[in-house]
Coordinates of C-alpha atoms in Angstrom, one line a residue:
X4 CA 0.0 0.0 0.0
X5 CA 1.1 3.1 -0.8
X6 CA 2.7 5.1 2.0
X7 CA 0.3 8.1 3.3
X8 CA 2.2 11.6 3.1
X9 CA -0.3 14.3 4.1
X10 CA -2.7 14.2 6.8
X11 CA -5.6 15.1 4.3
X12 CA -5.0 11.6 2.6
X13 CA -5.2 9.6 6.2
X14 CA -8.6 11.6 7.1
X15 CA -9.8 10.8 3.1
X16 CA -8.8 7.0 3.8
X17 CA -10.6 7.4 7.2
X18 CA -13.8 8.7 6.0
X19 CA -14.3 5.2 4.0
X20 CA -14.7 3.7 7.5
X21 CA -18.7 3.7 8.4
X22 CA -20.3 4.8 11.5
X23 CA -21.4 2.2 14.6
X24 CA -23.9 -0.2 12.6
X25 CA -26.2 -0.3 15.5
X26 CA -25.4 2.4 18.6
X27 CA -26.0 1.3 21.8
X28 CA -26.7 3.5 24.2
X29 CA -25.5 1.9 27.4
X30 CA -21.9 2.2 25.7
X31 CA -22.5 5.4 24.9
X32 CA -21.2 5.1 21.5
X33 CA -20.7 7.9 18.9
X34 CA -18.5 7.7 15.9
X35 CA -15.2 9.5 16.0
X36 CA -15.2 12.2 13.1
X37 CA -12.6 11.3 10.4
X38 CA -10.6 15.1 10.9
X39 CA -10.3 14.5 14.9
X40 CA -9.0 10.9 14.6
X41 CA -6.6 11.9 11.1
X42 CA -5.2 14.7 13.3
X43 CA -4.7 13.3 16.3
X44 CA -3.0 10.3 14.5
X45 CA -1.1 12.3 12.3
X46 CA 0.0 14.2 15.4
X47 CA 1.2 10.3 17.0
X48 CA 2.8 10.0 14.3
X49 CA 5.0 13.3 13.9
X50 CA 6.2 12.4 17.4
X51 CA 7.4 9.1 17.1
X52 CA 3.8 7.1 18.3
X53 CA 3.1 5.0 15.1
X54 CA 5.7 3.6 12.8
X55 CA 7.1 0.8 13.8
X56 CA 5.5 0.2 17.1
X57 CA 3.0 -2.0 18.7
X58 CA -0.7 0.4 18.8
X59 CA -3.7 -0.5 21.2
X60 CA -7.2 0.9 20.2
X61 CA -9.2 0.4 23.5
X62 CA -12.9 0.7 23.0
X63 CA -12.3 0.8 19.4
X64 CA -16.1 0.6 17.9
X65 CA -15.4 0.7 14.4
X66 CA -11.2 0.3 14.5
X67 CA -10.6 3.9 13.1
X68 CA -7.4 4.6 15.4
X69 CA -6.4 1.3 14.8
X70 CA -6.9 1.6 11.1
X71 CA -5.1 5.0 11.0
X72 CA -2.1 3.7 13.1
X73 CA -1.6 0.6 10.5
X74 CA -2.1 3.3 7.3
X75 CA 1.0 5.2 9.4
X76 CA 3.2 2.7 9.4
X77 CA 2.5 0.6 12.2
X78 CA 4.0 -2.6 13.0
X79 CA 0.9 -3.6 14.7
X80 CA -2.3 -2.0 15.5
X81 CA -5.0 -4.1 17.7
X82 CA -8.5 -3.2 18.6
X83 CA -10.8 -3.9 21.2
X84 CA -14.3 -3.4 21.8
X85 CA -17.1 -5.3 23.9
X86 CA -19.7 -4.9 20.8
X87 CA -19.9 -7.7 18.6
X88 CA -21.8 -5.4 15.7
X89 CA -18.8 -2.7 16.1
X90 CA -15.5 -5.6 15.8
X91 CA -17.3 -6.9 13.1
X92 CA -17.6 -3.9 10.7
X93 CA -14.0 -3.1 12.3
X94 CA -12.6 -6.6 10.7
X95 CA -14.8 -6.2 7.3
X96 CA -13.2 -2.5 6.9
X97 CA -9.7 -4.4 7.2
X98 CA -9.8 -7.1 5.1
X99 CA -11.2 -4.3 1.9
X100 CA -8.8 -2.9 2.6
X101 CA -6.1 -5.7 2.9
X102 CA -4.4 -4.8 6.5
X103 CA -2.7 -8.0 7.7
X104 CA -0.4 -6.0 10.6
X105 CA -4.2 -5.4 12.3
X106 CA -6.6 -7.6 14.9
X107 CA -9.6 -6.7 16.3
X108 CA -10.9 -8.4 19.7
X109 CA -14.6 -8.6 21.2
X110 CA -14.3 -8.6 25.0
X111 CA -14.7 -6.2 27.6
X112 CA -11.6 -4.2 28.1
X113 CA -11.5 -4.9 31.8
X114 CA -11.0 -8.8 30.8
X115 CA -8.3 -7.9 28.4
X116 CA -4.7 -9.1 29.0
X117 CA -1.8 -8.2 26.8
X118 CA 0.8 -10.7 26.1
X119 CA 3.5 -8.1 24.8
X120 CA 4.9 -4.9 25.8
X121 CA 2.5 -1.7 24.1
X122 CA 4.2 1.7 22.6
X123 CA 1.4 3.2 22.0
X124 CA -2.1 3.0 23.0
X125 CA -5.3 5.2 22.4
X126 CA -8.8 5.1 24.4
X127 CA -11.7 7.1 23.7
X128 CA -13.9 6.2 26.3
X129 CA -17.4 7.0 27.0
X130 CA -17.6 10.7 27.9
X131 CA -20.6 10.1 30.6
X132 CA -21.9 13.0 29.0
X133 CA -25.6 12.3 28.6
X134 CA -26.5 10.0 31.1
X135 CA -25.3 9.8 34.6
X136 CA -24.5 5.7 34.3
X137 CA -22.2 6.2 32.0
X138 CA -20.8 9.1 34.6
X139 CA -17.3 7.5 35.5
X140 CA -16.9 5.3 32.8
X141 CA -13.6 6.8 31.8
X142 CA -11.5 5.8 34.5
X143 CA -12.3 2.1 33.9
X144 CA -10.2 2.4 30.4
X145 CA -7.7 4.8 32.7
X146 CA -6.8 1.8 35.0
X147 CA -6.5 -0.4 32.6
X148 CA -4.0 1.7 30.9
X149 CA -1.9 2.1 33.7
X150 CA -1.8 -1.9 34.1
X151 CA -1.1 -2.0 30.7
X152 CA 1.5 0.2 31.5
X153 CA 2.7 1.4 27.5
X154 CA 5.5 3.8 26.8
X155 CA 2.2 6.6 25.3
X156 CA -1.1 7.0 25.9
X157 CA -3.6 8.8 23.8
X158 CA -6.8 9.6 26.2
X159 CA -9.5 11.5 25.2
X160 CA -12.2 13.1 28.0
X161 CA -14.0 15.5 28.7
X162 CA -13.0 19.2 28.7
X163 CA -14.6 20.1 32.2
X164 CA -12.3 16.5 33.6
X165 CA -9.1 18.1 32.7
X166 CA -8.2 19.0 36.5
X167 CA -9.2 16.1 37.9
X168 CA -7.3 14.0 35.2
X169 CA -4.0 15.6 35.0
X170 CA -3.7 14.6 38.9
X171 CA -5.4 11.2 38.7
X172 CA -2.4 10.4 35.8
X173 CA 0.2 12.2 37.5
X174 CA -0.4 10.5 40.8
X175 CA 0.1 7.0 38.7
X176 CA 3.4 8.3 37.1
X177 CA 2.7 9.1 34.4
X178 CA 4.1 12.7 32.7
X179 CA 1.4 14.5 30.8
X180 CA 3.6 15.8 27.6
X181 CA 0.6 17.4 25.4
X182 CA -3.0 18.8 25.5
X183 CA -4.7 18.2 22.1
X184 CA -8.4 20.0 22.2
X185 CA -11.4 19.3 20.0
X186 CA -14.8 20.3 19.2
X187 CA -16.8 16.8 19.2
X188 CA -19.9 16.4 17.4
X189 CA -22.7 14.7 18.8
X190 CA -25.8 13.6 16.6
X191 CA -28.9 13.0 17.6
X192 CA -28.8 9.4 17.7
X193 CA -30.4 8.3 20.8
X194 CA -34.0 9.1 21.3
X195 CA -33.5 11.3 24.9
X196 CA -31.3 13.5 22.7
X197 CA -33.5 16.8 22.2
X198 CA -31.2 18.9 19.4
X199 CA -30.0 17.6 16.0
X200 CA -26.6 18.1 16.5
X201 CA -24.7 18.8 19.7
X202 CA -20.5 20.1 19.8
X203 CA -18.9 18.8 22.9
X204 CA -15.5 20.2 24.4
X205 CA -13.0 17.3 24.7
X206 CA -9.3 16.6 25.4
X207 CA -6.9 14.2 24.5
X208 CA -3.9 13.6 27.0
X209 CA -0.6 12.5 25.8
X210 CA 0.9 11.2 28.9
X211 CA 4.4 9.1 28.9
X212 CA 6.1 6.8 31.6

């Protein structure tokens, strides 16, 4: 495959990759859009994140971090996600599009174990945003990280958590390098939504051991 140069070529590959096929709203899932996910992986990748290294998408719905990372040069890229529907539109997108260095896995990430060392992982967990379970959520995927213990993590959360998280990840060692912000889009996919469309503030930690 020929070798991506510009980030407007990764977010055109990216925008091939469909939406959930079926949201669920107890995961709190929402599609990220293809020019936050191109930029934040192009950014991975101008820092020494991608090529070459071992990339773990946790709660990867549709695999587009993990599909960037392997488009960037990775050496290899593995997904995870508890929905079925999600892993298996994740896989299809992969084989089109002939990615052998790339695995998706259907489990919860809190039964997930990791038989090799990880450079790189990202995790956009639920943002607990709209309902008050989902309030929380986050710092499941944030402990596992810090078991998983990887040389970089990509974390995205909410804006109005940024305190609270540079502390939580500082007290676990681990040295917040960069603060990437984004306006995040949410539709109206989930019937106690009341607008059309809805722009969330988010962040997106790069934190190192």
């Amino acid at each position: 495959m020929k070798k991506i140069t510009r980030k407007k070529h990764l977010e055109m590959r990216l925008q091939n990759i469909p939406s959930h096929p079926n949201p669920k709203v107890n995961l709190e899932q929402y599609t990220t859009p293809s020019i936050i996910a191109a930029d934040l992986v192009w950014n991975a990748y101008s820092l020494g994140d991608i090529e070459c290294k071992n990339v773990l998408d946790l709660g990867c719905g549709t695999g587009i971090f993990a599909i960037a990372s392997t488009l960037m040069g990775a050496k290899l890229a593995v997904g995870v996600d508890i929905d079925k529907d999600s892993i298996e539109l994740a896989r299809d997108v992969s084989d089109n599009l002939n990615l052998d260095n790339l695995n998706f896995i259907e489990t919860d990430i809190v039964d997930f174990n990791y038989g090799s060392h990880v450079d790189t992982v990202f995790q956009n967990p639920p943002f607990g945003s709209q309902k008050k379970a989902q309030k929380g959520q986050d710092l499941k995927f944030v402990r596992k990280v810090i078991e998983l213990e990887p040389d970089v993590l990509y974390s995205f959360h909410m804006a109005s958590s940024e305190e609270f998280l540079l502390n939580y990840y500082q007290e676990n060692n681990f040295h917040i390098t960069h603060i990437f912000r984004y306006n995040f889009p949410i539709p109206k996919i989930y019937e106690f939504h009341t607008k059309e469309n809805q722009n969330i503030d988010v962040i997106v930690l790069r934190a190192t051991l």
